[in-house]
Amino acid sequence: MMGGMAGLEDVEQPRSRASAAAARRTSAVEDEQAFQAVELFGNPTDGEVRLPSRPESAATARRLTHCVVFRQWGLSPQTTEYAVLLVSELVGNAVRHTGARTFGLRMLRRRGWLRIEVRDPSRGLPCLMPLHELDTSGRGLFLVDKLSDRWGVDLLPRGKTTWFEMRVCDRTAEQR
């Protein structure tokens, strides 16, 4: 019988070994893909990484972000999750709205902050639109606005850089 134990309905039950093994295997596969992305495209902390302006590049940008934020910088899983989501939104906008062949991705870290930039050749500015409950698109900059501490756009002679910044602390400090 696979039911809960009497009186323990609200207590989290232990996971089976099979699901834990699957989670480790998935994580190992994701890590390998992230490291392959760094090898193929470069490390966005060393300088701007150029990616093709195609929808599948969002997955590459997410892998690079996860690899840098979680593995290289050692930041928390929640910070990593937010950074991955927000980079995906900025890349999605660059791919969808600029008509460019490539875009650039760069990641910077200074004490207490991380900054992620997406550069494209369009000078068209992104616009934070009001959202309605039933909207099925247009939530990208809304998420960037809500989950980051700061964000903005720097116009360049040829294009723009859209960026966000998040306050961070080392994983060891967050666990205290």
PDB file of C-alpha atoms in Angstrom:
ATOM      1  CA  MET A   1       0.000   0.000   0.000  1.00  0.00           C
ATOM      2  CA  MET A   2       1.482   3.354  -1.060  1.00  0.00           C
ATOM      3  CA  GLY A   3      -0.208   5.819   1.233  1.00  0.00           C
ATOM      4  CA  GLY A   4       1.110   8.354   3.710  1.00  0.00           C
ATOM      5  CA  MET A   5       1.786   7.332   7.267  1.00  0.00           C
ATOM      6  CA  ALA A   6      -0.941   8.258   9.729  1.00  0.00           C
ATOM      7  CA  GLY A   7      -0.209  11.623  11.316  1.00  0.00           C
ATOM      8  CA  LEU A   8       2.623  12.422   8.890  1.00  0.00           C
ATOM      9  CA  GLU A   9       0.634  13.782   5.960  1.00  0.00           C
ATOM     10  CA  ASP A  10       2.422  17.154   5.995  1.00  0.00           C
ATOM     11  CA  VAL A  11       5.905  15.770   6.599  1.00  0.00           C
ATOM     12  CA  GLU A  12       8.110  15.407   3.543  1.00  0.00           C
ATOM     13  CA  GLN A  13       8.698  11.735   2.869  1.00  0.00           C
ATOM     14  CA  PRO A  14      12.136  10.417   1.859  1.00  0.00           C
ATOM     15  CA  ARG A  15      12.719  10.086  -1.875  1.00  0.00           C
ATOM     16  CA  SER A  16      13.429   6.753  -3.411  1.00  0.00           C
ATOM     17  CA  ARG A  17      17.006   5.988  -4.413  1.00  0.00           C
ATOM     18  CA  ALA A  18      15.995   5.732  -8.083  1.00  0.00           C
ATOM     19  CA  SER A  19      14.825   9.357  -8.243  1.00  0.00           C
ATOM     20  CA  ALA A  20      17.918  10.588  -6.391  1.00  0.00           C
ATOM     21  CA  ALA A  21      20.140   8.731  -8.850  1.00  0.00           C
ATOM     22  CA  ALA A  22      18.192  10.213 -11.772  1.00  0.00           C
ATOM     23  CA  ALA A  23      18.623  13.711 -10.315  1.00  0.00           C
ATOM     24  CA  ARG A  24      22.402  13.189  -9.979  1.00  0.00           C
ATOM     25  CA  ARG A  25      22.601  11.814 -13.514  1.00  0.00           C
ATOM     26  CA  THR A  26      20.608  14.755 -14.929  1.00  0.00           C
ATOM     27  CA  SER A  27      22.799  17.209 -13.041  1.00  0.00           C
ATOM     28  CA  ALA A  28      25.938  15.517 -14.351  1.00  0.00           C
ATOM     29  CA  VAL A  29      24.603  15.696 -17.917  1.00  0.00           C
ATOM     30  CA  GLU A  30      23.723  19.382 -17.488  1.00  0.00           C
ATOM     31  CA  ASP A  31      27.172  20.084 -16.032  1.00  0.00           C
ATOM     32  CA  GLU A  32      28.833  18.339 -18.975  1.00  0.00           C
ATOM     33  CA  GLN A  33      26.745  20.358 -21.442  1.00  0.00           C
ATOM     34  CA  ALA A  34      27.645  23.568 -19.618  1.00  0.00           C
ATOM     35  CA  PHE A  35      31.367  22.779 -19.701  1.00  0.00           C
ATOM     36  CA  GLN A  36      31.097  21.890 -23.399  1.00  0.00           C
ATOM     37  CA  ALA A  37      29.410  25.254 -24.055  1.00  0.00           C
ATOM     38  CA  VAL A  38      32.287  27.056 -22.302  1.00  0.00           C
ATOM     39  CA  GLU A  39      34.828  25.093 -24.356  1.00  0.00           C
ATOM     40  CA  LEU A  40      32.991  25.775 -27.618  1.00  0.00           C
ATOM     41  CA  PHE A  41      32.035  29.438 -27.184  1.00  0.00           C
ATOM     42  CA  GLY A  42      34.404  30.681 -24.470  1.00  0.00           C
ATOM     43  CA  ASN A  43      34.008  31.859 -20.911  1.00  0.00           C
ATOM     44  CA  PRO A  44      31.820  34.987 -20.688  1.00  0.00           C
ATOM     45  CA  THR A  45      33.822  36.170 -17.671  1.00  0.00           C
ATOM     46  CA  ASP A  46      36.971  36.434 -19.821  1.00  0.00           C
ATOM     47  CA  GLY A  47      35.292  38.642 -22.421  1.00  0.00           C
ATOM     48  CA  GLU A  48      32.240  38.819 -24.600  1.00  0.00           C
ATOM     49  CA  VAL A  49      31.082  35.478 -25.993  1.00  0.00           C
ATOM     50  CA  ARG A  50      29.451  35.657 -29.442  1.00  0.00           C
ATOM     51  CA  LEU A  51      26.462  33.389 -30.021  1.00  0.00           C
ATOM     52  CA  PRO A  52      24.327  32.913 -33.136  1.00  0.00           C
ATOM     53  CA  SER A  53      21.040  34.766 -33.002  1.00  0.00           C
ATOM     54  CA  ARG A  54      18.836  31.671 -33.057  1.00  0.00           C
ATOM     55  CA  PRO A  55      16.253  30.463 -30.519  1.00  0.00           C
ATOM     56  CA  GLU A  56      18.429  27.495 -29.508  1.00  0.00           C
ATOM     57  CA  SER A  57      21.154  29.908 -28.373  1.00  0.00           C
ATOM     58  CA  ALA A  58      19.020  30.700 -25.330  1.00  0.00           C
ATOM     59  CA  ALA A  59      19.769  27.185 -24.053  1.00  0.00           C
ATOM     60  CA  THR A  60      23.486  27.747 -24.611  1.00  0.00           C
ATOM     61  CA  ALA A  61      23.317  31.070 -22.747  1.00  0.00           C
ATOM     62  CA  ARG A  62      21.476  29.369 -19.871  1.00  0.00           C
ATOM     63  CA  ARG A  63      24.157  26.653 -19.688  1.00  0.00           C
ATOM     64  CA  LEU A  64      26.952  29.229 -19.711  1.00  0.00           C
ATOM     65  CA  THR A  65      25.206  31.242 -16.998  1.00  0.00           C
ATOM     66  CA  HIS A  66      24.693  28.188 -14.806  1.00  0.00           C
ATOM     67  CA  CYS A  67      28.301  27.117 -15.243  1.00  0.00           C
ATOM     68  CA  VAL A  68      29.655  30.547 -14.309  1.00  0.00           C
ATOM     69  CA  VAL A  69      27.250  31.584 -11.543  1.00  0.00           C
ATOM     70  CA  PHE A  70      26.970  28.249  -9.736  1.00  0.00           C
ATOM     71  CA  ARG A  71      30.180  26.380 -10.526  1.00  0.00           C
ATOM     72  CA  GLN A  72      32.757  29.121 -11.106  1.00  0.00           C
ATOM     73  CA  TRP A  73      31.479  31.817  -8.736  1.00  0.00           C
ATOM     74  CA  GLY A  74      29.962  29.412  -6.178  1.00  0.00           C
ATOM     75  CA  LEU A  75      26.736  31.371  -5.714  1.00  0.00           C
ATOM     76  CA  SER A  76      23.509  29.946  -4.314  1.00  0.00           C
ATOM     77  CA  PRO A  77      21.067  27.793  -6.261  1.00  0.00           C
ATOM     78  CA  GLN A  78      18.400  30.529  -6.042  1.00  0.00           C
ATOM     79  CA  THR A  79      20.745  33.223  -7.354  1.00  0.00           C
ATOM     80  CA  THR A  80      21.751  30.839 -10.130  1.00  0.00           C
ATOM     81  CA  GLU A  81      18.123  30.081 -10.981  1.00  0.00           C
ATOM     82  CA  TYR A  82      17.244  33.790 -11.212  1.00  0.00           C
ATOM     83  CA  ALA A  83      20.338  34.609 -13.270  1.00  0.00           C
ATOM     84  CA  VAL A  84      19.595  31.748 -15.690  1.00  0.00           C
ATOM     85  CA  LEU A  85      15.969  32.858 -16.078  1.00  0.00           C
ATOM     86  CA  LEU A  86      16.884  36.511 -16.641  1.00  0.00           C
ATOM     87  CA  VAL A  87      19.650  35.792 -19.148  1.00  0.00           C
ATOM     88  CA  SER A  88      17.161  33.647 -21.046  1.00  0.00           C
ATOM     89  CA  GLU A  89      14.753  36.602 -21.202  1.00  0.00           C
ATOM     90  CA  LEU A  90      17.414  39.037 -22.438  1.00  0.00           C
ATOM     91  CA  VAL A  91      18.668  36.567 -25.038  1.00  0.00           C
ATOM     92  CA  GLY A  92      15.098  35.879 -26.141  1.00  0.00           C
ATOM     93  CA  ASN A  93      14.568  39.599 -26.725  1.00  0.00           C
ATOM     94  CA  ALA A  94      17.842  39.912 -28.652  1.00  0.00           C
ATOM     95  CA  VAL A  95      16.978  36.944 -30.860  1.00  0.00           C
ATOM     96  CA  ARG A  96      13.316  37.838 -31.386  1.00  0.00           C
ATOM     97  CA  HIS A  97      13.460  41.597 -31.868  1.00  0.00           C
ATOM     98  CA  THR A  98      16.792  42.650 -33.383  1.00  0.00           C
ATOM     99  CA  GLY A  99      17.221  40.758 -36.648  1.00  0.00           C
ATOM    100  CA  ALA A 100      20.917  40.340 -35.864  1.00  0.00           C
ATOM    101  CA  ARG A 101      23.070  37.393 -36.912  1.00  0.00           C
ATOM    102  CA  THR A 102      24.826  37.213 -33.544  1.00  0.00           C
ATOM    103  CA  PHE A 103      24.659  38.676 -30.065  1.00  0.00           C
ATOM    104  CA  GLY A 104      27.203  38.960 -27.277  1.00  0.00           C
ATOM    105  CA  LEU A 105      27.055  37.634 -23.721  1.00  0.00           C
ATOM    106  CA  ARG A 106      29.308  38.857 -20.927  1.00  0.00           C
ATOM    107  CA  MET A 107      29.318  38.235 -17.170  1.00  0.00           C
ATOM    108  CA  LEU A 108      31.030  40.351 -14.549  1.00  0.00           C
ATOM    109  CA  ARG A 109      31.418  39.936 -10.820  1.00  0.00           C
ATOM    110  CA  ARG A 110      32.546  42.426  -8.265  1.00  0.00           C
ATOM    111  CA  ARG A 111      32.239  42.265  -4.527  1.00  0.00           C
ATOM    112  CA  GLY A 112      28.583  41.864  -3.641  1.00  0.00           C
ATOM    113  CA  TRP A 113      27.273  42.065  -7.231  1.00  0.00           C
ATOM    114  CA  LEU A 114      26.982  40.154 -10.459  1.00  0.00           C
ATOM    115  CA  ARG A 115      26.239  41.750 -13.802  1.00  0.00           C
ATOM    116  CA  ILE A 116      25.144  39.998 -16.977  1.00  0.00           C
ATOM    117  CA  GLU A 117      25.105  41.806 -20.327  1.00  0.00           C
ATOM    118  CA  VAL A 118      23.609  40.932 -23.691  1.00  0.00           C
ATOM    119  CA  ARG A 119      24.863  43.070 -26.589  1.00  0.00           C
ATOM    120  CA  ASP A 120      23.213  43.259 -29.996  1.00  0.00           C
ATOM    121  CA  PRO A 121      23.608  45.536 -33.055  1.00  0.00           C
ATOM    122  CA  SER A 122      20.113  47.066 -32.831  1.00  0.00           C
ATOM    123  CA  ARG A 123      19.626  50.498 -31.308  1.00  0.00           C
ATOM    124  CA  GLY A 124      15.947  49.774 -30.704  1.00  0.00           C
ATOM    125  CA  LEU A 125      15.258  50.087 -26.997  1.00  0.00           C
ATOM    126  CA  PRO A 126      13.448  47.376 -25.046  1.00  0.00           C
ATOM    127  CA  CYS A 127      10.241  48.551 -23.435  1.00  0.00           C
ATOM    128  CA  LEU A 128       8.788  47.498 -20.094  1.00  0.00           C
ATOM    129  CA  MET A 129       5.117  47.058 -20.929  1.00  0.00           C
ATOM    130  CA  PRO A 130       2.220  46.923 -18.477  1.00  0.00           C
ATOM    131  CA  LEU A 131       1.002  43.361 -18.061  1.00  0.00           C
ATOM    132  CA  HIS A 132      -2.500  42.032 -17.961  1.00  0.00           C
ATOM    133  CA  GLU A 133      -3.476  38.780 -16.314  1.00  0.00           C
ATOM    134  CA  LEU A 134      -4.209  36.916 -19.553  1.00  0.00           C
ATOM    135  CA  ASP A 135      -1.140  38.097 -21.492  1.00  0.00           C
ATOM    136  CA  THR A 136       0.784  35.180 -22.970  1.00  0.00           C
ATOM    137  CA  SER A 137       3.912  37.130 -23.921  1.00  0.00           C
ATOM    138  CA  GLY A 138       5.739  40.304 -22.957  1.00  0.00           C
ATOM    139  CA  ARG A 139       6.725  39.153 -19.481  1.00  0.00           C
ATOM    140  CA  GLY A 140      10.491  39.071 -20.065  1.00  0.00           C
ATOM    141  CA  LEU A 141      11.425  42.586 -18.973  1.00  0.00           C
ATOM    142  CA  PHE A 142       8.802  42.412 -16.234  1.00  0.00           C
ATOM    143  CA  LEU A 143      10.718  39.434 -14.785  1.00  0.00           C
ATOM    144  CA  VAL A 144      14.043  41.222 -15.230  1.00  0.00           C
ATOM    145  CA  ASP A 145      12.604  44.245 -13.421  1.00  0.00           C
ATOM    146  CA  LYS A 146      11.206  42.175 -10.537  1.00  0.00           C
ATOM    147  CA  LEU A 147      14.047  39.684  -9.976  1.00  0.00           C
ATOM    148  CA  SER A 148      17.105  41.877 -10.521  1.00  0.00           C
ATOM    149  CA  ASP A 149      18.223  44.734  -8.314  1.00  0.00           C
ATOM    150  CA  ARG A 150      19.019  46.973 -11.292  1.00  0.00           C
ATOM    151  CA  TRP A 151      18.749  46.732 -15.037  1.00  0.00           C
ATOM    152  CA  GLY A 152      19.172  49.034 -17.975  1.00  0.00           C
ATOM    153  CA  VAL A 153      20.304  49.633 -21.516  1.00  0.00           C
ATOM    154  CA  ASP A 154      23.524  51.288 -22.667  1.00  0.00           C
ATOM    155  CA  LEU A 155      23.376  52.650 -26.208  1.00  0.00           C
ATOM    156  CA  LEU A 156      26.531  52.045 -28.216  1.00  0.00           C
ATOM    157  CA  PRO A 157      27.704  53.576 -31.503  1.00  0.00           C
ATOM    158  CA  ARG A 158      26.562  50.349 -33.156  1.00  0.00           C
ATOM    159  CA  GLY A 159      23.851  48.743 -31.081  1.00  0.00           C
ATOM    160  CA  LYS A 160      23.134  48.431 -27.404  1.00  0.00           C
ATOM    161  CA  THR A 161      23.905  46.444 -24.290  1.00  0.00           C
ATOM    162  CA  THR A 162      20.971  45.335 -22.147  1.00  0.00           C
ATOM    163  CA  TRP A 163      22.092  44.333 -18.675  1.00  0.00           C
ATOM    164  CA  PHE A 164      20.944  43.375 -15.203  1.00  0.00           C
ATOM    165  CA  GLU A 165      22.671  43.315 -11.848  1.00  0.00           C
ATOM    166  CA  MET A 166      21.944  41.291  -8.748  1.00  0.00           C
ATOM    167  CA  ARG A 167      23.280  41.615  -5.231  1.00  0.00           C
ATOM    168  CA  VAL A 168      25.022  38.427  -4.226  1.00  0.00           C
ATOM    169  CA  CYS A 169      27.025  36.880  -1.450  1.00  0.00           C
ATOM    170  CA  ASP A 170      29.142  33.763  -1.415  1.00  0.00           C
ATOM    171  CA  ARG A 171      27.353  30.462  -0.844  1.00  0.00           C
ATOM    172  CA  THR A 172      29.194  29.940   2.459  1.00  0.00           C
ATOM    173  CA  ALA A 173      27.951  33.289   3.784  1.00  0.00           C
ATOM    174  CA  GLU A 174      24.379  32.505   2.639  1.00  0.00           C
ATOM    175  CA  GLN A 175      24.343  29.223   4.574  1.00  0.00           C
ATOM    176  CA  ARG A 176      25.152  30.845   7.960  1.00  0.00           C
TER     177      ARG A 176
END
